[in-house]
Coordinates of C-alpha atoms in Angstrom, one line a residue:
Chain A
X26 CA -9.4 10.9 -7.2
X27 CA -7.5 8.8 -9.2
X28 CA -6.0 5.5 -7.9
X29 CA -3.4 3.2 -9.8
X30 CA -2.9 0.0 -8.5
X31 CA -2.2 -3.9 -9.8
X32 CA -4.2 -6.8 -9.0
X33 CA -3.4 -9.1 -6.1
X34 CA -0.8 -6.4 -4.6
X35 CA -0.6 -4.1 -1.5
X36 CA -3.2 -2.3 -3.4
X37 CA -5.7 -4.3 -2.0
X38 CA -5.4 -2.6 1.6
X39 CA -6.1 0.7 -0.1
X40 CA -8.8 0.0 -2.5
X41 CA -10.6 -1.7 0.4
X42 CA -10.3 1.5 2.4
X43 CA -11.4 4.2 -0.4
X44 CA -14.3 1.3 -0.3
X45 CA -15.3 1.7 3.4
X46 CA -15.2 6.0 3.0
X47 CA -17.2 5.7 0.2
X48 CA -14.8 7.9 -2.0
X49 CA -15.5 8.6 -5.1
X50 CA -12.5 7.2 -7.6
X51 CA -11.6 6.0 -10.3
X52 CA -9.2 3.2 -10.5
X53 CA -6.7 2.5 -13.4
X54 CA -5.0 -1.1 -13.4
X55 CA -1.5 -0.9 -14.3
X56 CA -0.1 -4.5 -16.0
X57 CA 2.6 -5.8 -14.1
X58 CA 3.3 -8.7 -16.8
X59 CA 4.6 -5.7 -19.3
X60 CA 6.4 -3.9 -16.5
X61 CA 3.8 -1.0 -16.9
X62 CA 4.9 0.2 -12.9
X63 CA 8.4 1.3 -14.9
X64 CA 6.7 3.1 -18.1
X65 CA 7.8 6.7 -18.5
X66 CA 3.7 7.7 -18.3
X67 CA 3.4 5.7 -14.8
X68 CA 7.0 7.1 -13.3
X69 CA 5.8 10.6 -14.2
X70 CA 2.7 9.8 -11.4
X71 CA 5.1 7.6 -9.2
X72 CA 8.8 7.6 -9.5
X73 CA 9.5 4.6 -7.3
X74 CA 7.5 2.4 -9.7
X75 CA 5.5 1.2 -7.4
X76 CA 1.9 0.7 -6.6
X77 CA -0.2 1.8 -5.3
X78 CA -0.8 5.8 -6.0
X79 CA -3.3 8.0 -4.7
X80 CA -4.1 11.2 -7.4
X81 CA -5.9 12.9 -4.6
X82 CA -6.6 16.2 -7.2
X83 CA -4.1 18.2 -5.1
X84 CA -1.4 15.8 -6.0
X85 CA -0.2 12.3 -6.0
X86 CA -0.1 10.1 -2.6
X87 CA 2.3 6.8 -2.1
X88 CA 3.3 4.4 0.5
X89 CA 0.2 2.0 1.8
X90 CA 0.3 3.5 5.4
X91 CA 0.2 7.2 4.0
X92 CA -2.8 6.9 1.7
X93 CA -4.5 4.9 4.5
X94 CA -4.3 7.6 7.1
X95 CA -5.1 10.1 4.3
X96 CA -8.6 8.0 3.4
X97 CA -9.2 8.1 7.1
X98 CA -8.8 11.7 7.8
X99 CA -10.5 12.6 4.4
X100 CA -13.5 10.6 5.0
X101 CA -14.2 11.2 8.6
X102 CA -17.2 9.8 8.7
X103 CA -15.8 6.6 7.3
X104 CA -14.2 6.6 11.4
X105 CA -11.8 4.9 9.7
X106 CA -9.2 5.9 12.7
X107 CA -8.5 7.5 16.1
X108 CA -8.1 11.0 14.4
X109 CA -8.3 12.5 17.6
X110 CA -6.3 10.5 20.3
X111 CA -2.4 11.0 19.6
X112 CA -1.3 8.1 21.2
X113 CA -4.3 5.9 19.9
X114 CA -3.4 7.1 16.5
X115 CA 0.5 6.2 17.0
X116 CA -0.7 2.6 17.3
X117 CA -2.6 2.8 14.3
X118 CA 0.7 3.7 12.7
X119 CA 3.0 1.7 14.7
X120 CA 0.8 -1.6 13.4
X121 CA 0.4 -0.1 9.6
X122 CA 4.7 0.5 9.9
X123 CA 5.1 -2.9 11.1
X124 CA 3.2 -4.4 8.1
X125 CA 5.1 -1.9 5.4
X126 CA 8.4 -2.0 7.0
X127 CA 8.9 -5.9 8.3
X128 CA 6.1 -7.8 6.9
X129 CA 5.7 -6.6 3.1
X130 CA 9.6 -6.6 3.3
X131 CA 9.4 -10.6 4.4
X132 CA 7.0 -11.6 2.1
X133 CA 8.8 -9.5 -1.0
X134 CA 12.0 -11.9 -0.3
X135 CA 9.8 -14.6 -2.1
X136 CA 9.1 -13.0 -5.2
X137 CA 11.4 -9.7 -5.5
X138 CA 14.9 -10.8 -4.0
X139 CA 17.1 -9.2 -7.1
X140 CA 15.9 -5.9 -5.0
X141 CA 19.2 -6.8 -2.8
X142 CA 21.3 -8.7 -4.7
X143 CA 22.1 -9.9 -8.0
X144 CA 23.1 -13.2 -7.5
X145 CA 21.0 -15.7 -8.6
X146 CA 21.8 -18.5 -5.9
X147 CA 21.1 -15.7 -3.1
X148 CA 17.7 -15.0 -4.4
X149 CA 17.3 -18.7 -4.2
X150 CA 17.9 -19.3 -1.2
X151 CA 16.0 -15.9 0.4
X152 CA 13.0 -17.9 -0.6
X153 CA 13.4 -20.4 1.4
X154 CA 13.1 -18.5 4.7
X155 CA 9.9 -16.5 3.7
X156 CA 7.7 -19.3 5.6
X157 CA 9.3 -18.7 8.5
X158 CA 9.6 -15.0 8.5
X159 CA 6.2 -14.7 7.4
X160 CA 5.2 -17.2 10.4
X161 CA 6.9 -15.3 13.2
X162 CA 5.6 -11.9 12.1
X163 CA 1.7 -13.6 12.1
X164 CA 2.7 -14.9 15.7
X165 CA 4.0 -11.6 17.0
X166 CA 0.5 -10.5 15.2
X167 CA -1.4 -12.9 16.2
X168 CA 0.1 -12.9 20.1
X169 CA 1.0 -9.1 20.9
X170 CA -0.7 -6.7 18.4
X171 CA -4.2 -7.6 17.5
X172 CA -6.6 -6.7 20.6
X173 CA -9.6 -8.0 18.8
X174 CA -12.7 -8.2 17.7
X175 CA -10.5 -5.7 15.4
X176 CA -7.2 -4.8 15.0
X177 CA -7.2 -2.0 17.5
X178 CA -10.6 -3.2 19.3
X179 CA -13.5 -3.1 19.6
X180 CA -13.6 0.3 16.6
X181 CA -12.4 -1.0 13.1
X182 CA -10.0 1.0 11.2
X183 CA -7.9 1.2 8.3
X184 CA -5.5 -1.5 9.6
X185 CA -8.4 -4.2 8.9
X186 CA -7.9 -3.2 5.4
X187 CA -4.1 -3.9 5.9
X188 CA -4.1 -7.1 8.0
X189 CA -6.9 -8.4 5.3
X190 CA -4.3 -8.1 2.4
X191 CA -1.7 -9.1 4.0
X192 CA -3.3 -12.6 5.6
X193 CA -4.1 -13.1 1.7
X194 CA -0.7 -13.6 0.9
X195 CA -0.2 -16.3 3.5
X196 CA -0.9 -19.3 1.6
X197 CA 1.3 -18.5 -0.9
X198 CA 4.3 -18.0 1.3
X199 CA 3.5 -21.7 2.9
X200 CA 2.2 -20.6 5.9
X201 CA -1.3 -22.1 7.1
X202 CA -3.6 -19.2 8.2
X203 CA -5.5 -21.8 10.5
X204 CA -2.2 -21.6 13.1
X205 CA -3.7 -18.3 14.2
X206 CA -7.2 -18.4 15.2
X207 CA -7.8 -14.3 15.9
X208 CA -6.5 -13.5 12.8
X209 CA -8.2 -16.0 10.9
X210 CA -11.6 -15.3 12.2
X211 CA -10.9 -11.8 11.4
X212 CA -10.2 -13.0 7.7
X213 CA -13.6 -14.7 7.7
X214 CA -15.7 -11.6 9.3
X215 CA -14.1 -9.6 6.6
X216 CA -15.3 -11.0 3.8
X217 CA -18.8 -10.1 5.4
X218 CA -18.4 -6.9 4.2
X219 CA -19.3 -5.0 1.4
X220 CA -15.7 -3.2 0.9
X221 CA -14.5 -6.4 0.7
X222 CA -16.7 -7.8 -1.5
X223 CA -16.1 -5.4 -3.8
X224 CA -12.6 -5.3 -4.1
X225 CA -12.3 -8.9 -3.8
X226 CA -13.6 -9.7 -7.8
X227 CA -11.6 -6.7 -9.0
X228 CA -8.3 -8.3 -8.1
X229 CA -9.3 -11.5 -9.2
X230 CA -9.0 -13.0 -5.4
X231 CA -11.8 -15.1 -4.1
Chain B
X13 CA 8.1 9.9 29.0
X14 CA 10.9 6.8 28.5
X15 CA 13.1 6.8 25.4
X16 CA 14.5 3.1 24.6
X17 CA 17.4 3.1 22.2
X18 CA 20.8 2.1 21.2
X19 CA 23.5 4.1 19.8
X20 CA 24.1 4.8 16.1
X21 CA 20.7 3.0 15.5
X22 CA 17.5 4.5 13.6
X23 CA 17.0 5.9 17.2
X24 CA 19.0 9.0 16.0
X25 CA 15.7 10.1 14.4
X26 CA 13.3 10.3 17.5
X27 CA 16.2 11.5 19.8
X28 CA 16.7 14.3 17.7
X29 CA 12.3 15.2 17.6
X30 CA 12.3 14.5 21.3
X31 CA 15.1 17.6 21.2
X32 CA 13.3 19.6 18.8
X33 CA 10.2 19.5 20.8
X34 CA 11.8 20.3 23.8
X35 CA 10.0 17.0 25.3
X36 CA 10.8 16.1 28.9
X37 CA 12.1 12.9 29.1
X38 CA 14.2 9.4 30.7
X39 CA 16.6 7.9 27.8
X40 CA 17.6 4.0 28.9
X41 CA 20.3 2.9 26.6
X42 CA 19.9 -0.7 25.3
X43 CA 23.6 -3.0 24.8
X44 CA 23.3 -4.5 22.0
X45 CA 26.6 -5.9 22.2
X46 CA 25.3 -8.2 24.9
X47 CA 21.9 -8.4 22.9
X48 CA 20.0 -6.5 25.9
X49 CA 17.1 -5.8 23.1
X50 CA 16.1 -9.6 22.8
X51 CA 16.2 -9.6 27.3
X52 CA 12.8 -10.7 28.7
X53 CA 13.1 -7.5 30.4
X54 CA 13.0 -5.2 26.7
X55 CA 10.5 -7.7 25.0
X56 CA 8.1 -6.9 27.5
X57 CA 8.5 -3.2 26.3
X58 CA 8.8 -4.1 22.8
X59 CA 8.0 -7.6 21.9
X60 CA 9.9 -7.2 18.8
X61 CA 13.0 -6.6 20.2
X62 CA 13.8 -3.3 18.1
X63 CA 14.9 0.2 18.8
X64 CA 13.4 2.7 19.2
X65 CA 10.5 2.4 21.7
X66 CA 8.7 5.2 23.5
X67 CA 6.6 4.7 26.5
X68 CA 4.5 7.1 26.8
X69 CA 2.5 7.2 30.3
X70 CA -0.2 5.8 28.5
X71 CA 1.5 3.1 26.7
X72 CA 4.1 1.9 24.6
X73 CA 4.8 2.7 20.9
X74 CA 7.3 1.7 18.6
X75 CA 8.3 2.3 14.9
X76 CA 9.9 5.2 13.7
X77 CA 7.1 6.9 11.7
X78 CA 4.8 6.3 14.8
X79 CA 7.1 7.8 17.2
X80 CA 8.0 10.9 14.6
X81 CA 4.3 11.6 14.7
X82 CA 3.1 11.1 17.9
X83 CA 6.0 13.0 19.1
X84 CA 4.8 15.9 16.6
X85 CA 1.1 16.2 17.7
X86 CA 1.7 16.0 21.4
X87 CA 4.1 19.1 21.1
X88 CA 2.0 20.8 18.4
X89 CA 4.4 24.6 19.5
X90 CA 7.1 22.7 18.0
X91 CA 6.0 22.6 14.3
X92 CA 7.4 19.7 13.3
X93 CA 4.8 18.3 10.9
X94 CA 1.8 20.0 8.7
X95 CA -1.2 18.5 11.1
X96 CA -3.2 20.6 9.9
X97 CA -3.7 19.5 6.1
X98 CA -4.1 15.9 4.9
X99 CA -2.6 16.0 1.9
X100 CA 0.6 17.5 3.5
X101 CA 0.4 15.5 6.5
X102 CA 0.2 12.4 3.7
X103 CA 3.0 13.6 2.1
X104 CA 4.9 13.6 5.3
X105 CA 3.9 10.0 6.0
X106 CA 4.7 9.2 2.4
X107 CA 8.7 10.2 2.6
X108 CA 8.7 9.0 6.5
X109 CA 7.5 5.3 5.7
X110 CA 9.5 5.4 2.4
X111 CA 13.0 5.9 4.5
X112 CA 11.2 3.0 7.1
X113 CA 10.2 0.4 4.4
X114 CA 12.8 1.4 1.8
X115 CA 15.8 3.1 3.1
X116 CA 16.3 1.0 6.4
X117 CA 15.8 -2.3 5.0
X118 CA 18.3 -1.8 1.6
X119 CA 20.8 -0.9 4.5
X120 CA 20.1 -3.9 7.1
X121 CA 21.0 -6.1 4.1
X122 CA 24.6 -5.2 5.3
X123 CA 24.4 -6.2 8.8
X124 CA 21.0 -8.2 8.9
X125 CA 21.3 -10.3 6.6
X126 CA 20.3 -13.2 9.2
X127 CA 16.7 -11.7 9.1
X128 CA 15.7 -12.9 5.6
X129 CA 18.4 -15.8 4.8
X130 CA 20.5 -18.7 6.9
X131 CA 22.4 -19.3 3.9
X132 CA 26.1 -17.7 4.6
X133 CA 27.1 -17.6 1.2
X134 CA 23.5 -15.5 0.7
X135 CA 24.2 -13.4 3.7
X136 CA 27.3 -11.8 2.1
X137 CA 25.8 -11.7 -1.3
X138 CA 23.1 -9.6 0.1
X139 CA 26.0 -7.5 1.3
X140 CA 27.3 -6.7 -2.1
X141 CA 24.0 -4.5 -3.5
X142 CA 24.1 -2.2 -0.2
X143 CA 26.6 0.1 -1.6
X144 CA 24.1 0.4 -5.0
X145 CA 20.1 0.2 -3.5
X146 CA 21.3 3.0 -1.0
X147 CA 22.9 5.4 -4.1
X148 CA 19.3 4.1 -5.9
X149 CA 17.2 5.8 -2.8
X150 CA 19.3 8.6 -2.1
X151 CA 19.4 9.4 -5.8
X152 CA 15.2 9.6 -5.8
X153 CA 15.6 11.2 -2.9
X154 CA 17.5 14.1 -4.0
X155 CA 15.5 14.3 -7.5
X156 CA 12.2 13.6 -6.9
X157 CA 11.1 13.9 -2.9
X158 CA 13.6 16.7 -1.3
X159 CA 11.8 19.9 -2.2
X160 CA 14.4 22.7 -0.3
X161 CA 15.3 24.3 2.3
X162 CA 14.1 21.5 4.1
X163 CA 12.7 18.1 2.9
X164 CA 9.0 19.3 2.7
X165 CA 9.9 22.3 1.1
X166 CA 10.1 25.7 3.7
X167 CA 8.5 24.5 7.0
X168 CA 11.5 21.9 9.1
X169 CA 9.6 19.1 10.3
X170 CA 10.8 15.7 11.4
X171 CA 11.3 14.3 7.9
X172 CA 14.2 16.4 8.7
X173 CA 15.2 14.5 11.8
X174 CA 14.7 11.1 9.8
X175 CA 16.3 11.7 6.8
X176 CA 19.7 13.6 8.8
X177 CA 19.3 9.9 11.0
X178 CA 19.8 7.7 7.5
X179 CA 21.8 10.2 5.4
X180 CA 25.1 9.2 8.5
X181 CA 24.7 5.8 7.5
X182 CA 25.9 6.4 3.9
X183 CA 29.6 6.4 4.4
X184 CA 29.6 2.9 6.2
X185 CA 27.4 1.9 3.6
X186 CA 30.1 3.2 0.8
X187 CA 28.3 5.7 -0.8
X188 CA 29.3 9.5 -1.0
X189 CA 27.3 11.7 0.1
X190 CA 28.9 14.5 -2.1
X191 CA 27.1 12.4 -4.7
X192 CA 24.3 14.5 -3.5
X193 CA 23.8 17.9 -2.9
X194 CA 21.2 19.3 -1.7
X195 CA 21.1 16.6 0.9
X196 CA 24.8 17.0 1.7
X197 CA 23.8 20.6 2.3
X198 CA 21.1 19.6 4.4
X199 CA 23.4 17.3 6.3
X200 CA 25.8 20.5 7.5
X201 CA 22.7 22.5 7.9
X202 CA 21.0 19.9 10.5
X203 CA 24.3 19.8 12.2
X204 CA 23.7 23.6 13.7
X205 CA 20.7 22.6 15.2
X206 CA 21.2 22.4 19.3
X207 CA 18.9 19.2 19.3
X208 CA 21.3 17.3 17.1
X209 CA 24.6 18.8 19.0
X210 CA 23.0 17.7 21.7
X211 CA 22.0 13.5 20.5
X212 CA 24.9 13.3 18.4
X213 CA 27.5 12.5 21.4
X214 CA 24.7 10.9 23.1
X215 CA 25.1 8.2 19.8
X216 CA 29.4 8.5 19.8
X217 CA 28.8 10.3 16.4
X218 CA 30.4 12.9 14.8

């Protein structure tokens, strides 16, 4: 397998999971600072420019929630998810949704605002609301989705890996981690582990 | 089984796999003309206030790509999704969560605006792109994901029911779907399906 990703991205969420299944990869860094997500070679592998992308061998993987819940039924011994409990598994995805579809998209208002508009004083002022989007997302988080000690209980899973990566970009949208405890903690008991510790250096995160 | 949702919303989608699967169930419809999705009654079903919702006898679960799943493996005689092979399945996942994280939120910059700015002025800037990020998607859509007959190529799943759901938003969203063919096509072929003659005056659509 193959994965492309960039440092300090969503990447992170995957690269910790093909950590935990012990795949076998390799990983090719794409540079963000010369656009390398929109070369012709990159679009060929992922047309949405986007990282990251999964080469699986069979064919190419995208979207954070979809390589996730591949990792996890590839690597079943990984028990990286409910495989076998349909509804169980739904709120695995309903949680890995929720971060892709509301709280990527809230944090990308910081940084990537000409995505839905072209007017300068617009992206401007979508920045200013990212604390507070951010904040309410953590609370609803923090308050209605994590059960603890993980995400989904007492079994950890591949939405660990998402939550992780996601709580890293907290700071940076001006929200203070500390103003929820569970998910804090969590963020501190998973930098116990080896997935994490490995990834961690790659991306240049500490 | 209890089917939350509003009319004309991204509910379309699981109304129409509930009907494909032949599913047994309650539908409650949500007002939100009166804002009935943000009542103390609905955020106990859904604390995020959000259509649709699905409670299932054993709980409740949200998001579209959750519900599209769940809703797939629980009627397994239905065929709506390849369960059976991961990198299918992860394929499936990949075009569901793209229309989820993608797709939606280019078009809720024309009507939800409020979620990522308080800045008026910014609000109808955001407006302006709609018309432009939903050509963009449909456009990869068409090239690079649709494989024919159906999205995932000869087996209907509920990437059918999901893309159908978004492709009616396009005219209010002034683009043409004629601009497209192969999902235009797909658009008039869905529409002799009993499950969506049966949702689509259910939703007041045509």
């Amino acid at each position: 397998m193959i994965f492309y990703y960039a440092p300090q991205t969503v990447a992170v969420a995957s690269h910790i999971a093909l950590e935990e299944a012990c795949a076998e990869y390799e990983h090719r860094k794409l540079d963000f600072s010369i656009a390398e997500q929109r070369s012709y070679e990159y679009l060929q592998i992922n047309p949405k420019g986007r990282v990251p992308s999964l080469d699986t061998g069979e064919g190419i993987i995208s979207e954070t929630p979809a390589i996730l819940v591949y990792i996890a039924q590839t690597f079943p011994k990984a028990q990286l998810a409910p495989l076998n409990d349909p509804f169980e598994f739904a709120k695995m995805q309903e949680f890995n949704v929720y971060l892709a579809s509301t709280v990527h998209v809230n944090h990308a208002h910081k940084l990537r605002g000409i995505r839905w508009t072209d007017d300068r004083s617009a992206i401007d002022a979508m920045k200013v609301k990212v604390p507070q989007t951010m904040h309410d997302s953590f609370d609803l988080i923090e308050n209605e989705m994590f059960t603890g000690p993980w995400v989904l209980g007492g079994d950890y899973s591949v939405c660990d890996c998402y939550l992780f990566c996601i709580s890293l970009w907290l700071e940076g949208d001006g929200v203070d981690i500390g103003d929820f405890p569970k998910i804090a903690e969590h963020n501190t008991r998973m930098r116990d582990r080896a997935s994490v510790q490995t990834v961690l250096p790659i991306h240049r995160l500490s």
